[in-house]
Short mmCIF file of C-alpha atoms (C1' of nucleotides) in Angstrom, two decimals:
data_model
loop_
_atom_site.label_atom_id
_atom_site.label_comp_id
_atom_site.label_asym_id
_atom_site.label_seq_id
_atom_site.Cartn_x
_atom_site.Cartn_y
_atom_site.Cartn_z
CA UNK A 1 14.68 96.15 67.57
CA UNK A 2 15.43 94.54 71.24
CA UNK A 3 19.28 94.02 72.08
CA UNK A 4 19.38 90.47 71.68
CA UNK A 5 18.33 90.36 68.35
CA UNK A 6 20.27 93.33 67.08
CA UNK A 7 23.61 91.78 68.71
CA UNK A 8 23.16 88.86 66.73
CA UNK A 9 22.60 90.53 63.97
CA UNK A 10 25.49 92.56 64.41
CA UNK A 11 27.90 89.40 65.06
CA UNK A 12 26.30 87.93 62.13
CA UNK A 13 27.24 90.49 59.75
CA UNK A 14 30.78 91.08 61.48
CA UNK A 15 31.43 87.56 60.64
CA UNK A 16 30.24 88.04 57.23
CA UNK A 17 32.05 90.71 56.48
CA UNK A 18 35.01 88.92 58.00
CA UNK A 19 35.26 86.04 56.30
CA UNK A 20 34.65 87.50 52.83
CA UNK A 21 38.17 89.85 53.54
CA UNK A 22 40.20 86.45 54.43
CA UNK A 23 39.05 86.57 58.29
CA UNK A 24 37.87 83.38 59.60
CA UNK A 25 34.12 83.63 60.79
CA UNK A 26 33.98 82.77 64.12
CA UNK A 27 37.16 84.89 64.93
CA UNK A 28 35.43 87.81 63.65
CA UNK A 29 32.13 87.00 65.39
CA UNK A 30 34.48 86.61 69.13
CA UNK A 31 35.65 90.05 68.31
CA UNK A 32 32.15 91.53 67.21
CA UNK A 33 30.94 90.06 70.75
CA UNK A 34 33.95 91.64 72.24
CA UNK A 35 33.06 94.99 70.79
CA UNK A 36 29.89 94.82 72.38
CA UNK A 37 29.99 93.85 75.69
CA UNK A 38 30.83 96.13 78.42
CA UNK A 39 32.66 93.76 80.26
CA UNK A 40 35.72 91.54 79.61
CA UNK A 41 34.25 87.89 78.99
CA UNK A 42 35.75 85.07 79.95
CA UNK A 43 36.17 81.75 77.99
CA UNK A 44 32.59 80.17 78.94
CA UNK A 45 31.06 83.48 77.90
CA UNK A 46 32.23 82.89 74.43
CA UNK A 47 31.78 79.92 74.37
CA UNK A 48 27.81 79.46 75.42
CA UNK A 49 27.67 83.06 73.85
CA UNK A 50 28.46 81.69 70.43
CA UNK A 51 27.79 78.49 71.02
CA UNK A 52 31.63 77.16 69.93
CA UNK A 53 33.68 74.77 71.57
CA UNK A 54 36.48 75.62 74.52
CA UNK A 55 39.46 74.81 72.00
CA UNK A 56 37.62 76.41 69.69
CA UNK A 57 36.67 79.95 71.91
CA UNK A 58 40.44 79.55 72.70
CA UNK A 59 42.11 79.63 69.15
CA UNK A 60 40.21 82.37 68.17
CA UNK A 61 40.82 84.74 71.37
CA UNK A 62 44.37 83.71 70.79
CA UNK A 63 44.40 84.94 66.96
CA UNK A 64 42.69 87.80 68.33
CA UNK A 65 45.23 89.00 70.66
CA UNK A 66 47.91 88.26 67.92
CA UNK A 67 46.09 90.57 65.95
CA UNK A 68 46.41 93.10 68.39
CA UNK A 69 42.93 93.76 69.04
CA UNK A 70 41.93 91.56 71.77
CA UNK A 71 43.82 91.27 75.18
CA UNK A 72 43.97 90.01 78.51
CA UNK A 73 42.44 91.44 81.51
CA UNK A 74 42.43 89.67 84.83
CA UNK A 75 39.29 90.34 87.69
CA UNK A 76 40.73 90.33 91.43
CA UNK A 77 39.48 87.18 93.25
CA UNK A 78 39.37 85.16 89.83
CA UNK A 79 41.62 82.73 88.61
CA UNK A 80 40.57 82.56 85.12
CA UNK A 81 41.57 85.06 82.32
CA UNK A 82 38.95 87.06 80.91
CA UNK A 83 39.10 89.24 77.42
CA UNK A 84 38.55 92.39 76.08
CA UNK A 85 38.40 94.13 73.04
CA UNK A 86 40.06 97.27 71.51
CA UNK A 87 37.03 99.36 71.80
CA UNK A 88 38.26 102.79 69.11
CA UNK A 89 37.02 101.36 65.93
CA UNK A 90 39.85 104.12 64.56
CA UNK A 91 42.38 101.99 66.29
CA UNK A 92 40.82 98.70 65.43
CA UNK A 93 40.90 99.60 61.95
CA UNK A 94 44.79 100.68 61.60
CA UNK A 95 45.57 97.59 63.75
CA UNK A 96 44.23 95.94 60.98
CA UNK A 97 45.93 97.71 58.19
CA UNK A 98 49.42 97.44 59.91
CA UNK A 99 48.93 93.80 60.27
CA UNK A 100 47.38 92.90 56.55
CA UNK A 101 50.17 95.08 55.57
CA UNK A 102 52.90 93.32 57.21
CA UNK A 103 51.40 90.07 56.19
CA UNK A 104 50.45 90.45 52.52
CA UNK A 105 51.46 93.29 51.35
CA UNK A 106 55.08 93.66 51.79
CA UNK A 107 55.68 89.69 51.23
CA UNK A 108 53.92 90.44 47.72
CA UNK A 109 56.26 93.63 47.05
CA UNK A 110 59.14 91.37 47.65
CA UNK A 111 58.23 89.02 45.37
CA UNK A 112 57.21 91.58 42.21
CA UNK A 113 61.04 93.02 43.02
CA UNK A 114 62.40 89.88 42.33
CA UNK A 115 60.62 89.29 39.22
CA UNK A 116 60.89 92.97 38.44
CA UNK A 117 63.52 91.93 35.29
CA UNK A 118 63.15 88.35 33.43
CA UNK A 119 66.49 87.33 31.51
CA UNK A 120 65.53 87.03 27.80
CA UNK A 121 64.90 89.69 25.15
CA UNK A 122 63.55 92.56 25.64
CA UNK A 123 61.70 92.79 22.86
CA UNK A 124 60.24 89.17 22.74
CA UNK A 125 56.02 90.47 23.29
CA UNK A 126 55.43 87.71 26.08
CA UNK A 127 58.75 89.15 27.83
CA UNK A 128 57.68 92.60 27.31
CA UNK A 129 54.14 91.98 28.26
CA UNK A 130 55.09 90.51 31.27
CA UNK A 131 57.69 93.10 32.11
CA UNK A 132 55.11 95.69 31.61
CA UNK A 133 52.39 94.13 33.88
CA UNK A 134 54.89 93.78 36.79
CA UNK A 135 55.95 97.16 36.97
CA UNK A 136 52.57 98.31 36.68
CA UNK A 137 51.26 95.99 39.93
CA UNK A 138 54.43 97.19 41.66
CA UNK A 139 53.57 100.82 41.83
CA UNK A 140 50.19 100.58 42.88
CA UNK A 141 51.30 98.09 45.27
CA UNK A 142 53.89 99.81 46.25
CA UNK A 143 51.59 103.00 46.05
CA UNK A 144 48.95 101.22 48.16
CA UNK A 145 51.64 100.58 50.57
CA UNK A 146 52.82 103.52 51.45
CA UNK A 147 49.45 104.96 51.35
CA UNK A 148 48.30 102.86 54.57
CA UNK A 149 51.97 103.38 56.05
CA UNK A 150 50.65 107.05 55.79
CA UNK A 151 46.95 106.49 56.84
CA UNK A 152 48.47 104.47 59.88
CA UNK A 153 51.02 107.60 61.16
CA UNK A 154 48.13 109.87 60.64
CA UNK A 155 45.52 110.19 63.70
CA UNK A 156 41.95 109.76 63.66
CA UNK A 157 41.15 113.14 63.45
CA UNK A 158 43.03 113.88 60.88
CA UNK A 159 40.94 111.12 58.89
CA UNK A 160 37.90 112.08 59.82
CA UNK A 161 38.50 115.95 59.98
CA UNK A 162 40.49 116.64 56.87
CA UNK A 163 40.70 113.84 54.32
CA UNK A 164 37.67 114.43 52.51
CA UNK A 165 38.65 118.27 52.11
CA UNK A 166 41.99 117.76 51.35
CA UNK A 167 40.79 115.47 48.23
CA UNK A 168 38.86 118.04 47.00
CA UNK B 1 65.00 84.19 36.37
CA UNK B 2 63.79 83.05 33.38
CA UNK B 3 60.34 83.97 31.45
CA UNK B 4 58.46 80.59 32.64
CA UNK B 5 59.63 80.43 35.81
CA UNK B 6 58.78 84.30 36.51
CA UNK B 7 55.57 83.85 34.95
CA UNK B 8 54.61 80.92 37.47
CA UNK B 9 55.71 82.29 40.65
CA UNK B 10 53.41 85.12 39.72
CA UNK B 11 50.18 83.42 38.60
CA UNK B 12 50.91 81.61 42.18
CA UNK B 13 51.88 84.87 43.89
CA UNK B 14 48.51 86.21 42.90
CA UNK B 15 46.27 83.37 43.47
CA UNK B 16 47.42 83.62 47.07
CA UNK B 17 46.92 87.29 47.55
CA UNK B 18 43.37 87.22 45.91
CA UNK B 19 42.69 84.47 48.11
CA UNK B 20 43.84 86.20 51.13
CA UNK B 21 41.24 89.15 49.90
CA UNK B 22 38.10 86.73 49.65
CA UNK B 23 38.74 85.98 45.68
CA UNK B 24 39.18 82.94 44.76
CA UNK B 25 42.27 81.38 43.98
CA UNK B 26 41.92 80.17 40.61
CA UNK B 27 39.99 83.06 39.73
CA UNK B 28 42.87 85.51 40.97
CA UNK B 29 45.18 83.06 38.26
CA UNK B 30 43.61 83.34 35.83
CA UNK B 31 43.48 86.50 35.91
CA UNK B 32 47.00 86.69 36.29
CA UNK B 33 47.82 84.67 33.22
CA UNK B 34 45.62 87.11 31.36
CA UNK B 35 47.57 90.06 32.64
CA UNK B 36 50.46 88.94 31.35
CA UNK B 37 49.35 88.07 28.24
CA UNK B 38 50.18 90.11 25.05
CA UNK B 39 47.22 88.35 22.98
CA UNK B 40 43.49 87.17 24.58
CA UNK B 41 43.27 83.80 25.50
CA UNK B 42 40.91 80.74 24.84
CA UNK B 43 39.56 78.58 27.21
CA UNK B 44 41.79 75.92 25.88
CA UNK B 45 44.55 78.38 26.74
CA UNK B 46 43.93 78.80 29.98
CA UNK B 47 43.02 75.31 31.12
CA UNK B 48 46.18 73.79 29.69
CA UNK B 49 48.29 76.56 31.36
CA UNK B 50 46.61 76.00 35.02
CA UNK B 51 45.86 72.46 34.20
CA UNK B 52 42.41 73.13 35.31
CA UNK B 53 39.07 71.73 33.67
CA UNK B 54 36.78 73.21 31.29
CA UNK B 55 34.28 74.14 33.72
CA UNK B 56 36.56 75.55 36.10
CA UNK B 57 37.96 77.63 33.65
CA UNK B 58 34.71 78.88 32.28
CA UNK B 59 33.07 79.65 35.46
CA UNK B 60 36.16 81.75 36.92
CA UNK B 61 36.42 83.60 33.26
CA UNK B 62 32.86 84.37 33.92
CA UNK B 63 33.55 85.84 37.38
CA UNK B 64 36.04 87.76 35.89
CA UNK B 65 33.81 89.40 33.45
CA UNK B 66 31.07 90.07 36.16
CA UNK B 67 33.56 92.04 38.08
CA UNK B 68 34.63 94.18 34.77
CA UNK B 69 38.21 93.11 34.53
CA UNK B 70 38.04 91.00 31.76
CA UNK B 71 36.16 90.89 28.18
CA UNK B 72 35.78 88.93 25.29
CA UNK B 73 37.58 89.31 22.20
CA UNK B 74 37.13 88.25 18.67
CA UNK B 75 39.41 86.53 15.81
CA UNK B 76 38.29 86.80 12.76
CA UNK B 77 37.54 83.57 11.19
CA UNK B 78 37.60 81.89 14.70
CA UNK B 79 34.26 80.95 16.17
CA UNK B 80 35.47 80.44 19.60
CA UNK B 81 36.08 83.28 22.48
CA UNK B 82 39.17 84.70 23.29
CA UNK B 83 39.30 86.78 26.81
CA UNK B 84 41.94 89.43 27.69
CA UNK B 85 42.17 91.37 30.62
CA UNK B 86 42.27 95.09 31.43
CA UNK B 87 45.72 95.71 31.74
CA UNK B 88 45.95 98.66 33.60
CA UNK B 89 46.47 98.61 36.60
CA UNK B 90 45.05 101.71 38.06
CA UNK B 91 41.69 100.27 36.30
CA UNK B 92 41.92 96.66 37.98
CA UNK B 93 42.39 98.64 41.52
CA UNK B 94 39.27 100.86 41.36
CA UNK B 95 37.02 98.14 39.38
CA UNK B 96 38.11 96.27 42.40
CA UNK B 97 37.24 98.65 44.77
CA UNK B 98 34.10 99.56 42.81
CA UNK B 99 33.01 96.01 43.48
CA UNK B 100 33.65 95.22 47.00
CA UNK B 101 32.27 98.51 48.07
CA UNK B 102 28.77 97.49 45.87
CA UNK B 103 28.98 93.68 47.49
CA UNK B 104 30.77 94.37 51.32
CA UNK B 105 30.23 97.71 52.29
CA UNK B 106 27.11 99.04 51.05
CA UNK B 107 25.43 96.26 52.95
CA UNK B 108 27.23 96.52 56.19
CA UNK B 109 26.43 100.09 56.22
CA UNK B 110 22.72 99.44 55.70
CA UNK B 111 22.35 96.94 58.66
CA UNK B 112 24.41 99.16 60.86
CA UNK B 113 21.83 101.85 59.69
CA UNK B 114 19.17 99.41 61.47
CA UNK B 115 21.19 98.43 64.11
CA UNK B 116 21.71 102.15 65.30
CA UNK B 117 18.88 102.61 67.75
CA UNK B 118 18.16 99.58 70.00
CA UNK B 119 14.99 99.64 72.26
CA UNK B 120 15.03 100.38 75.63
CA UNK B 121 16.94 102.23 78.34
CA UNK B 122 19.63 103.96 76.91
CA UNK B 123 21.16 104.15 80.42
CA UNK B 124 21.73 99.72 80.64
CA UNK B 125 25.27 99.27 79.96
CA UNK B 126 24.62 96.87 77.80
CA UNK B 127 22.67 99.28 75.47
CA UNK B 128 25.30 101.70 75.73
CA UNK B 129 28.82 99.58 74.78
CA UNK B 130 26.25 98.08 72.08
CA UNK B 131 25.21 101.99 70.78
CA UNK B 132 28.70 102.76 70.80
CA UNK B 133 30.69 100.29 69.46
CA UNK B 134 27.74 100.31 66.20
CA UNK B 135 28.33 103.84 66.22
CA UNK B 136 31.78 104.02 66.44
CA UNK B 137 32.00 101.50 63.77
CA UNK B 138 29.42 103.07 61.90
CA UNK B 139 31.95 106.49 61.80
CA UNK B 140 35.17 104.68 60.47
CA UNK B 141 32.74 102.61 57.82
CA UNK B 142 30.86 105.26 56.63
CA UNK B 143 34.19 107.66 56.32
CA UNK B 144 35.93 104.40 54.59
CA UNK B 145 32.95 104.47 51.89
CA UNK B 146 33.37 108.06 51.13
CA UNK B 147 37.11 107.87 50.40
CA UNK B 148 36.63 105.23 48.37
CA UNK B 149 34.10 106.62 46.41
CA UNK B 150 36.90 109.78 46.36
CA UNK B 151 39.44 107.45 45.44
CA UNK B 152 37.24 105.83 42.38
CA UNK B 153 36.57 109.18 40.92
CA UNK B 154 40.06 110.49 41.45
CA UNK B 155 42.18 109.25 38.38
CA UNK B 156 45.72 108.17 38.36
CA UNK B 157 47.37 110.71 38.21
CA UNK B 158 46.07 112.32 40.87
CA UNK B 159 46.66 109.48 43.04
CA UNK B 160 50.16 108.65 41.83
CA UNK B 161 51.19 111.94 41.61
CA UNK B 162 49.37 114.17 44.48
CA UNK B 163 48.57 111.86 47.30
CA UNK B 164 51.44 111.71 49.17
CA UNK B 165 52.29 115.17 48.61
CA UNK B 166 48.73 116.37 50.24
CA UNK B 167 48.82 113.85 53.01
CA UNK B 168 51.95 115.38 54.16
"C1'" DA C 1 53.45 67.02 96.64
"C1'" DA C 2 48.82 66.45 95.52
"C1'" DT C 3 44.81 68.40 93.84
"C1'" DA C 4 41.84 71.59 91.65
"C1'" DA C 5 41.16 75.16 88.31
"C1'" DC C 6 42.10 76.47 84.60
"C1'" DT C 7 44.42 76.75 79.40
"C1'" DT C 8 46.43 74.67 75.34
"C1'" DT C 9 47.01 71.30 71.82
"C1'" DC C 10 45.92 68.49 68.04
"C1'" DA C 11 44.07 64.32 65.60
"C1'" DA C 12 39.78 63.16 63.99
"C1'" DA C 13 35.25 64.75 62.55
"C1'" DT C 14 32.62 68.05 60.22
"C1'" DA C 15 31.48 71.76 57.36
"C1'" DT C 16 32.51 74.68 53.45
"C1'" DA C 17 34.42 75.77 49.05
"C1'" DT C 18 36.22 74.40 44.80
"C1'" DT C 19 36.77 71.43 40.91
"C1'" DT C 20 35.59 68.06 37.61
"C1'" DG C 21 33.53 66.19 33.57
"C1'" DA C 22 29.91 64.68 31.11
"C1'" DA C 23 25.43 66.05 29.52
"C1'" DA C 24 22.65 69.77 27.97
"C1'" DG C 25 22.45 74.10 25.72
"C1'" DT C 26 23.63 77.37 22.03
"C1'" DT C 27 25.09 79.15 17.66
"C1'" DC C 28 26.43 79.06 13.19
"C1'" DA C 29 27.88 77.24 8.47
"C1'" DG C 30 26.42 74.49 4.94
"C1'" DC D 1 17.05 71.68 9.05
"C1'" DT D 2 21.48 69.18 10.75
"C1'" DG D 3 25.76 68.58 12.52
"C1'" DA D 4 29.91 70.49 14.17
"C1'" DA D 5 32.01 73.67 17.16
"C1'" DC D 6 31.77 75.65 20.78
"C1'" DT D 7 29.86 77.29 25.77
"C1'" DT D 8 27.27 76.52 29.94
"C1'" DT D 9 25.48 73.98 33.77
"C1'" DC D 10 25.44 71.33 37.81
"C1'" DA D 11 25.54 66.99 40.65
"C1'" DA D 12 29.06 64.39 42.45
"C1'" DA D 13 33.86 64.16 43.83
"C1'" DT D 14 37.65 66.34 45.86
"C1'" DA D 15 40.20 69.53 48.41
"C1'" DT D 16 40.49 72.97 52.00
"C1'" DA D 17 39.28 75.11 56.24
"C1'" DT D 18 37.14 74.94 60.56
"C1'" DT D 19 35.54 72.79 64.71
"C1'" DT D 20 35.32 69.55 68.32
"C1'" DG D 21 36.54 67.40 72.55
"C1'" DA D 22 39.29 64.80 75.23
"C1'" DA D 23 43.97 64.41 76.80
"C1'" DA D 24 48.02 66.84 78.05
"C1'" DG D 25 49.95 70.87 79.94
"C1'" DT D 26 50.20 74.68 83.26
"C1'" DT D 27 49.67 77.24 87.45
"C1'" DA D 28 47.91 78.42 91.97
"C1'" DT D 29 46.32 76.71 96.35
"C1'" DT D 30 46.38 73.83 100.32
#
DNA sequence: AATAACTTTCAAATATATTTGAAAGTTCAG
DNA sequence: CTGAACTTTCAAATATATTTGAAAGTTATT
């Protein structure tokens, strides 16, 4: 397969992938083209490169470098900004762990705390039922959570090197 | 708070999160009422609780089945179907992951498989951040499947119990 | 201070995803 | 069989999310 094709291909499937795991499309596709390319790319690269609109290339980048994975590099003699990507997929990934984390996780736990004990009787089988479920969710939520807090401390090479051993 | 009240902010609490995770909002409550339901439901059930049509509800039970965290159920002397959900939790998680490795992963892997030798000179710079970065990616992917997999075969009390201790 | 080179914003347009509801399909009791 | 009780389907309607592009904003240069 030639470059072109297999670049498209990739930013296809990168958008995919993205928007099935709550990522819009063409924010995952600027970062896949990011990725790739040696070279910080300005706005008019993204834009002809993905064929998107400016305000469009724009809000994206912008998510991007909330996201922590994009940022801002400037070229001497050049007015205009250009962007580049996080190229360690091991710190792309934990980026976006701490992040989803931040966002949806902990917002959730909060929530199953504060509905961790419904006033009524205890024995009622829609109170207890309930009661029940929400302790469940909240420690493998809360399990989940502190799993990634862990996964995020750790360094790639302990990942890659020792996980699969360790589970043994 | 009282049962009702709890009962809503949770079905809505849920519905968000699931939609934040590529699942569907009304499918993500109604699984939620089912969770925290002693007895299965009917389809009458659930479309009067989340005010939401016959279709709708039928489609999103169906979803629910296809993804193994719901069944049917049977009264006795009733003709129509009842549904109740798998209601633990440690199930629901690695069903879930089961799933999205089968649907998201599996495929990404594959095309990155394709993608991982471009034609021509391996010296363009182009080639090379492009090699890389599906490599790279290719690494943290392919190590995500395999703990997953880990993780699905693992049981509960392994991972509630052990996991923290042996990441240490 | 005026202009040029750029970036940001956001209302309107478009595209995508979900929901509805009525018709068609199925199953079962009589 | 037939009709009643239920489930499924799917085209059209609705709701949600994304994209556009032109105007407004910003910043550097002369």
């Amino acid at each position: 397969m030639k470059l072109p094709e297999a670049k498209d291909k990739f930013m296809q499937a990168w958008g995919t992938l993205g928007s099935s795991w709550g990522i819009n499309r063409t924010m995952a596709q600027v970062h896949a083209l990011l990725l790739i390319s040696p070279d910080p790319l300005s706005a008019e690269d993204i834009m002809e490169e993905l064929k998107i609109s400016r305000g469009n290339a724009n809000m994206n980048v912008r998510a991007l470098i909330d996201w922590g994975l994009v940022s801002k590099t400037f070229k001497s003699g050049e007015r205009k900004e250009f962007f580049s990507a996080e190229k360690d997929i091991w710190k792309v990934a934990t980026q976006v762990m701490k992040e989803r984390r931040k966002r949806e996780l902990e917002p959730v736990l909060k929530l199953l705390h504060e509905l961790s004990n419904v006033e009524g009787d205890k024995k009622d089988k829609n109170i207890k039922a309930f009661n029940d479920s929400i302790n469940g969710i909240k420690g493998v939520v809360s399990k989940a959570d502190k799993t990634i807090e862990t996964i995020i401390k750790a360094d790639e090479s302990w990942f890659v090197g020792s996980f699969l051993k360790l589970m043994k």
